[in-house]
Short mmCIF file of C-alpha atoms in Angstrom, two decimals:
data_model
loop_
_atom_site.label_atom_id
_atom_site.label_comp_id
_atom_site.label_asym_id
_atom_site.label_seq_id
_atom_site.Cartn_x
_atom_site.Cartn_y
_atom_site.Cartn_z
CA MET A 19 -10.41 -4.98 1.35
CA THR A 20 -10.17 -1.39 0.08
CA THR A 21 -8.23 -1.03 -3.16
CA ILE A 22 -6.09 1.98 -4.04
CA LEU A 23 -4.78 2.71 -7.53
CA VAL A 24 -1.31 4.29 -7.58
CA VAL A 25 -0.35 5.88 -10.90
CA ASP A 26 3.28 6.91 -11.35
CA ASP A 27 5.85 6.31 -14.09
CA GLU A 28 8.59 6.11 -11.47
CA TYR A 29 8.35 2.49 -10.35
CA LEU A 30 10.30 3.08 -7.15
CA ILE A 31 7.79 5.70 -5.98
CA ALA A 32 4.86 3.43 -6.87
CA ASP A 33 6.50 0.57 -4.97
CA ILE A 34 7.23 2.67 -1.87
CA LEU A 35 3.64 3.95 -1.79
CA GLY A 36 2.33 0.46 -2.41
CA PHE A 37 4.31 -1.09 0.44
CA ALA A 38 3.31 1.66 2.87
CA LEU A 39 -0.38 1.42 1.98
CA GLU A 40 -0.35 -2.39 2.09
CA ASP A 41 1.16 -2.16 5.59
CA GLU A 42 -1.96 -0.15 6.52
CA GLY A 43 -4.23 -2.93 5.23
CA PHE A 44 -5.04 -1.63 1.75
CA MET A 45 -4.80 -3.56 -1.49
CA VAL A 46 -2.73 -1.61 -4.03
CA VAL A 47 -2.74 -1.81 -7.81
CA THR A 48 -0.41 0.28 -9.95
CA ALA A 49 -0.20 1.78 -13.41
CA SER A 50 2.67 3.64 -15.08
CA ASN A 51 0.56 6.28 -16.85
CA GLY A 52 -2.97 7.59 -17.10
CA ARG A 53 -3.98 5.46 -20.08
CA LYS A 54 -2.96 2.25 -18.27
CA ALA A 55 -4.71 3.53 -15.15
CA LEU A 56 -8.00 3.78 -17.04
CA ASP A 57 -7.62 0.11 -18.06
CA VAL A 58 -6.89 -0.89 -14.45
CA LEU A 59 -9.85 1.21 -13.27
CA GLU A 60 -12.24 -0.92 -15.32
CA ARG A 61 -10.87 -4.20 -13.94
CA GLU A 62 -10.08 -3.42 -10.31
CA ARG A 63 -12.68 -0.87 -9.13
CA PRO A 64 -10.44 1.00 -6.66
CA SER A 65 -11.86 3.21 -3.93
CA LEU A 66 -9.23 5.95 -4.37
CA ILE A 67 -6.61 7.06 -6.90
CA ILE A 68 -3.18 8.53 -6.16
CA THR A 69 -1.57 9.96 -9.29
CA ASP A 70 1.58 11.74 -10.32
CA PHE A 71 1.25 14.74 -12.65
CA MET A 72 4.08 14.34 -15.16
CA MET A 73 3.83 10.98 -16.95
CA PRO A 74 4.13 9.83 -20.55
CA VAL A 75 1.09 8.97 -22.71
CA MET A 76 -1.49 10.57 -20.37
CA ASP A 77 -0.58 12.86 -17.48
CA GLY A 78 -2.28 13.11 -14.10
CA GLN A 79 -4.54 16.00 -15.06
CA GLN A 80 -5.73 14.21 -18.20
CA LEU A 81 -6.36 11.09 -16.12
CA ALA A 82 -8.40 13.05 -13.56
CA GLU A 83 -10.42 14.69 -16.36
CA ALA A 84 -11.12 11.26 -17.88
CA VAL A 85 -12.15 9.79 -14.51
CA ARG A 86 -14.46 12.74 -13.76
CA ALA A 87 -16.14 12.16 -17.16
CA LEU A 88 -16.97 8.50 -16.38
CA PRO A 89 -20.34 8.24 -14.62
CA ASN A 90 -19.59 5.04 -12.70
CA VAL A 91 -16.30 6.27 -11.13
CA ASN A 92 -16.49 10.09 -11.23
CA HIS A 93 -17.03 10.16 -7.45
CA LEU A 94 -13.67 8.54 -6.61
CA PRO A 95 -11.31 10.62 -4.50
CA ILE A 96 -8.16 11.54 -6.44
CA ILE A 97 -4.93 12.62 -4.77
CA LEU A 98 -2.37 14.40 -6.92
CA MET A 99 1.27 14.02 -5.93
CA SER A 100 3.58 16.37 -7.76
CA GLY A 101 6.68 18.45 -7.43
CA ALA A 102 6.75 21.39 -9.81
CA GLN A 103 3.13 21.00 -10.98
CA ALA A 104 1.47 20.89 -7.55
CA HIS A 105 0.27 24.49 -8.01
CA ILE A 106 -1.72 23.42 -11.10
CA GLY A 107 -3.47 20.72 -9.10
CA MET A 108 -4.26 23.14 -6.28
CA GLN A 109 -6.16 25.28 -8.79
CA ARG A 110 -8.25 22.29 -9.89
CA SER A 111 -10.32 21.31 -6.88
CA ASP A 112 -12.91 20.05 -9.38
CA LEU A 113 -10.44 17.30 -10.33
CA PHE A 114 -8.34 16.63 -7.23
CA ASP A 115 -9.54 16.02 -3.69
CA ALA A 116 -6.05 16.59 -2.29
CA VAL A 117 -2.70 17.78 -3.61
CA LEU A 118 0.51 16.64 -1.94
CA THR A 119 3.96 17.80 -2.94
CA LYS A 120 7.00 15.70 -3.78
CA PRO A 121 9.20 14.75 -2.12
CA PHE A 122 6.37 13.27 -0.12
CA ASN A 123 5.90 12.39 3.52
CA ILE A 124 4.53 8.85 3.60
CA ASP A 125 2.71 9.39 6.92
CA LEU A 126 0.93 12.41 5.44
CA ILE A 127 -0.15 10.41 2.40
CA VAL A 128 -1.48 7.56 4.53
CA ALA A 129 -3.36 10.04 6.73
CA GLU A 130 -4.85 11.78 3.68
CA VAL A 131 -5.92 8.44 2.17
CA LYS A 132 -7.65 7.47 5.41
CA ARG A 133 -9.32 10.89 5.69
CA LEU A 134 -10.68 10.79 2.14
CA LEU A 135 -11.89 7.20 2.42
CA ALA A 136 -13.65 7.97 5.71
CA SER A 137 -15.56 10.82 4.06
CA THR A 138 -16.87 8.74 1.13
#
C-alpha cells in the first residue's frame, strides 16, 4: 500500500486530507511540523509528502530543503499546500513538485497525488 505523509499543524486539515486519501486506498501518516515529519520519514518511508507552509518548529520550506538534502528520499514528490505563502512555493520548483492553494479542493489534491505517484 502506498504511504503518504501529511504535514500540517492544523489537525483538522490533516484529518480531512487523511480520510480523503485513505478513501482512495492510500495509507496516511501525519506530522504536526517539519521536524516531526523528518522523524516519521525515517520510520515510515512514504512515497509522497503533502506539507503546509506555515508551521511551528520547522516550516514547509525548511522541511522540503531538508528532504532534498537526504540522498535516500530526495526524489520524493512534495506537494505544498498554502494560503498566503503559495507564491513562495511556486518560485521553488526545485523543492516542490506541486503547489496547491488553501482553501483546498480535495478532488484536486487527490488528482495531483495520483498524477505525481504515476510519474515516479
